[in-house]
Amino acid sequence: MPPGPVLLTLSLWAQGHITALFKATTTQEFDDAFDAFLAHRVDTIVVNGEKLTRDQYKSRLQAARSLEQSAEVKYLGTVEVQDARRAGEVGTFLTAEIFEKVFIFGAPASETVTISFNLK
């Protein structure tokens, strides 16, 4: 008998989808990862106090990763709150080392970013 469905915690779900955004290497992979991460009906996304639409947020992410070749993501902490009436909430704190298509002295240029996500 095959095993039953695997149920992910909200923390693992969030980490998997965030990592997929960073590790996407083609436009199609990024679009698929973005659509799997954010529902089409999302009204507002807040980034550093600025309210963005889903499309504005996607454009901003795409622009930020224009030179990206690959990335390594490390989660430094994640908190999850389950709520029987709603899906719950997740807060996660991570660093991503982003390796660019540009080479300096034979090695890809890189940038490390620190990000926190709060998902409801």
PDB file of C-alpha atoms in Angstrom:
ATOM      1  CA  MET A   1       0.000   0.000   0.000  1.00  0.00           C
ATOM      2  CA  PRO A   2       1.512   3.386  -0.969  1.00  0.00           C
ATOM      3  CA  PRO A   3       1.980   5.921   1.793  1.00  0.00           C
ATOM      4  CA  GLY A   4      -0.732   8.523   2.316  1.00  0.00           C
ATOM      5  CA  PRO A   5      -0.361  12.182   1.496  1.00  0.00           C
ATOM      6  CA  VAL A   6       2.463  14.094   3.106  1.00  0.00           C
ATOM      7  CA  LEU A   7       1.171  17.006   5.159  1.00  0.00           C
ATOM      8  CA  LEU A   8       3.561  19.930   5.362  1.00  0.00           C
ATOM      9  CA  THR A   9       3.663  22.322   8.240  1.00  0.00           C
ATOM     10  CA  LEU A  10       3.059  25.963   7.348  1.00  0.00           C
ATOM     11  CA  SER A  11       6.728  26.637   8.064  1.00  0.00           C
ATOM     12  CA  LEU A  12       7.928  23.998   5.605  1.00  0.00           C
ATOM     13  CA  TRP A  13       5.404  25.174   3.010  1.00  0.00           C
ATOM     14  CA  ALA A  14       6.621  28.783   3.289  1.00  0.00           C
ATOM     15  CA  GLN A  15      10.299  27.833   3.240  1.00  0.00           C
ATOM     16  CA  GLY A  16       9.837  25.600   0.201  1.00  0.00           C
ATOM     17  CA  HIS A  17       8.050  28.281  -1.797  1.00  0.00           C
ATOM     18  CA  ILE A  18      10.441  31.085  -0.809  1.00  0.00           C
ATOM     19  CA  THR A  19      13.429  28.914  -1.713  1.00  0.00           C
ATOM     20  CA  ALA A  20      11.844  28.093  -5.091  1.00  0.00           C
ATOM     21  CA  LEU A  21      11.605  31.834  -5.859  1.00  0.00           C
ATOM     22  CA  PHE A  22      15.316  32.301  -5.182  1.00  0.00           C
ATOM     23  CA  LYS A  23      16.446  29.162  -6.986  1.00  0.00           C
ATOM     24  CA  ALA A  24      14.390  29.647 -10.171  1.00  0.00           C
ATOM     25  CA  THR A  25      16.795  29.863 -13.101  1.00  0.00           C
ATOM     26  CA  THR A  26      14.363  30.650 -15.916  1.00  0.00           C
ATOM     27  CA  THR A  27      11.489  33.072 -16.306  1.00  0.00           C
ATOM     28  CA  GLN A  28       9.043  30.152 -16.505  1.00  0.00           C
ATOM     29  CA  GLU A  29      10.391  28.598 -13.286  1.00  0.00           C
ATOM     30  CA  PHE A  30      10.122  31.965 -11.537  1.00  0.00           C
ATOM     31  CA  ASP A  31       6.554  32.530 -12.812  1.00  0.00           C
ATOM     32  CA  ASP A  32       5.526  29.035 -11.678  1.00  0.00           C
ATOM     33  CA  ALA A  33       7.160  29.501  -8.255  1.00  0.00           C
ATOM     34  CA  PHE A  34       5.568  32.935  -7.815  1.00  0.00           C
ATOM     35  CA  ASP A  35       2.092  31.673  -8.765  1.00  0.00           C
ATOM     36  CA  ALA A  36       2.436  28.702  -6.398  1.00  0.00           C
ATOM     37  CA  PHE A  37       3.529  31.038  -3.582  1.00  0.00           C
ATOM     38  CA  LEU A  38       1.060  33.931  -3.890  1.00  0.00           C
ATOM     39  CA  ALA A  39      -2.619  33.503  -4.649  1.00  0.00           C
ATOM     40  CA  HIS A  40      -3.960  35.515  -7.587  1.00  0.00           C
ATOM     41  CA  ARG A  41      -6.529  37.167  -5.292  1.00  0.00           C
ATOM     42  CA  VAL A  42      -3.928  38.815  -3.010  1.00  0.00           C
ATOM     43  CA  ASP A  43      -4.821  42.506  -2.699  1.00  0.00           C
ATOM     44  CA  THR A  44      -1.897  44.040  -0.873  1.00  0.00           C
ATOM     45  CA  ILE A  45       1.676  43.103  -0.112  1.00  0.00           C
ATOM     46  CA  VAL A  46       3.611  45.344   2.269  1.00  0.00           C
ATOM     47  CA  VAL A  47       7.348  45.736   1.649  1.00  0.00           C
ATOM     48  CA  ASN A  48       9.199  48.004   4.079  1.00  0.00           C
ATOM     49  CA  GLY A  49       5.953  49.846   4.821  1.00  0.00           C
ATOM     50  CA  GLU A  50       5.060  50.341   1.132  1.00  0.00           C
ATOM     51  CA  LYS A  51       1.814  48.759  -0.109  1.00  0.00           C
ATOM     52  CA  LEU A  52       2.186  46.927  -3.421  1.00  0.00           C
ATOM     53  CA  THR A  53      -0.193  44.998  -5.658  1.00  0.00           C
ATOM     54  CA  ARG A  54       0.659  41.421  -6.560  1.00  0.00           C
ATOM     55  CA  ASP A  55       1.863  42.551 -10.005  1.00  0.00           C
ATOM     56  CA  GLN A  56       4.001  45.351  -8.558  1.00  0.00           C
ATOM     57  CA  TYR A  57       5.608  42.909  -6.132  1.00  0.00           C
ATOM     58  CA  LYS A  58       6.299  40.405  -8.920  1.00  0.00           C
ATOM     59  CA  SER A  59       7.875  43.120 -11.076  1.00  0.00           C
ATOM     60  CA  ARG A  60      10.054  44.233  -8.182  1.00  0.00           C
ATOM     61  CA  LEU A  61      11.256  40.695  -7.523  1.00  0.00           C
ATOM     62  CA  GLN A  62      11.963  40.116 -11.219  1.00  0.00           C
ATOM     63  CA  ALA A  63      13.969  43.341 -11.466  1.00  0.00           C
ATOM     64  CA  ALA A  64      15.993  42.449  -8.371  1.00  0.00           C
ATOM     65  CA  ARG A  65      16.970  39.080  -9.819  1.00  0.00           C
ATOM     66  CA  SER A  66      17.840  40.196 -13.360  1.00  0.00           C
ATOM     67  CA  LEU A  67      21.534  39.285 -12.962  1.00  0.00           C
ATOM     68  CA  GLU A  68      20.950  36.257 -10.718  1.00  0.00           C
ATOM     69  CA  GLN A  69      22.524  32.983 -11.757  1.00  0.00           C
ATOM     70  CA  SER A  70      21.849  30.969  -8.599  1.00  0.00           C
ATOM     71  CA  ALA A  71      21.246  31.380  -4.876  1.00  0.00           C
ATOM     72  CA  GLU A  72      21.785  29.631  -1.568  1.00  0.00           C
ATOM     73  CA  VAL A  73      19.082  30.207   1.049  1.00  0.00           C
ATOM     74  CA  LYS A  74      19.549  29.674   4.798  1.00  0.00           C
ATOM     75  CA  TYR A  75      16.681  29.979   7.265  1.00  0.00           C
ATOM     76  CA  LEU A  76      17.786  31.498  10.568  1.00  0.00           C
ATOM     77  CA  GLY A  77      14.447  31.190  12.340  1.00  0.00           C
ATOM     78  CA  THR A  78      10.802  30.471  11.670  1.00  0.00           C
ATOM     79  CA  VAL A  79       7.718  30.882  13.862  1.00  0.00           C
ATOM     80  CA  GLU A  80       4.361  29.339  13.039  1.00  0.00           C
ATOM     81  CA  VAL A  81       0.936  29.901  14.575  1.00  0.00           C
ATOM     82  CA  GLN A  82      -1.845  27.462  13.716  1.00  0.00           C
ATOM     83  CA  ASP A  83      -5.443  28.644  13.878  1.00  0.00           C
ATOM     84  CA  ALA A  84      -8.372  26.257  13.391  1.00  0.00           C
ATOM     85  CA  ARG A  85     -10.479  29.036  11.805  1.00  0.00           C
ATOM     86  CA  ARG A  86      -7.767  30.110   9.363  1.00  0.00           C
ATOM     87  CA  ALA A  87      -4.735  28.463   7.822  1.00  0.00           C
ATOM     88  CA  GLY A  88      -2.430  30.235  10.270  1.00  0.00           C
ATOM     89  CA  GLU A  89       0.533  32.577  10.126  1.00  0.00           C
ATOM     90  CA  VAL A  90       4.241  32.124   9.507  1.00  0.00           C
ATOM     91  CA  GLY A  91       7.152  34.458  10.151  1.00  0.00           C
ATOM     92  CA  THR A  92      10.568  33.511   8.830  1.00  0.00           C
ATOM     93  CA  PHE A  93      13.967  35.141   8.836  1.00  0.00           C
ATOM     94  CA  LEU A  94      16.555  34.174   6.225  1.00  0.00           C
ATOM     95  CA  THR A  95      19.717  35.063   4.396  1.00  0.00           C
ATOM     96  CA  ALA A  96      20.204  34.433   0.708  1.00  0.00           C
ATOM     97  CA  GLU A  97      23.558  34.508  -1.017  1.00  0.00           C
ATOM     98  CA  ILE A  98      22.838  35.448  -4.601  1.00  0.00           C
ATOM     99  CA  PHE A  99      25.425  34.605  -7.230  1.00  0.00           C
ATOM    100  CA  GLU A 100      25.270  36.792 -10.313  1.00  0.00           C
ATOM    101  CA  LYS A 101      25.967  36.174 -14.001  1.00  0.00           C
ATOM    102  CA  VAL A 102      28.724  38.804 -13.803  1.00  0.00           C
ATOM    103  CA  PHE A 103      32.210  37.471 -13.012  1.00  0.00           C
ATOM    104  CA  ILE A 104      34.889  39.323 -11.070  1.00  0.00           C
ATOM    105  CA  PHE A 105      38.394  37.844 -11.184  1.00  0.00           C
ATOM    106  CA  GLY A 106      36.961  34.579 -12.526  1.00  0.00           C
ATOM    107  CA  ALA A 107      34.328  34.114  -9.818  1.00  0.00           C
ATOM    108  CA  PRO A 108      30.668  35.104  -9.909  1.00  0.00           C
ATOM    109  CA  ALA A 109      29.873  38.338  -8.118  1.00  0.00           C
ATOM    110  CA  SER A 110      27.677  37.680  -5.117  1.00  0.00           C
ATOM    111  CA  GLU A 111      25.458  39.552  -2.727  1.00  0.00           C
ATOM    112  CA  THR A 112      24.040  38.431   0.595  1.00  0.00           C
ATOM    113  CA  VAL A 113      20.607  39.714   1.539  1.00  0.00           C
ATOM    114  CA  THR A 114      18.786  39.363   4.839  1.00  0.00           C
ATOM    115  CA  ILE A 115      15.005  39.122   4.625  1.00  0.00           C
ATOM    116  CA  SER A 116      12.073  38.543   6.922  1.00  0.00           C
ATOM    117  CA  PHE A 117       8.675  37.369   5.668  1.00  0.00           C
ATOM    118  CA  ASN A 118       5.425  37.470   7.602  1.00  0.00           C
ATOM    119  CA  LEU A 119       2.726  35.449   5.857  1.00  0.00           C
ATOM    120  CA  LYS A 120      -0.954  35.329   6.755  1.00  0.00           C
TER     121      LYS A 120
END
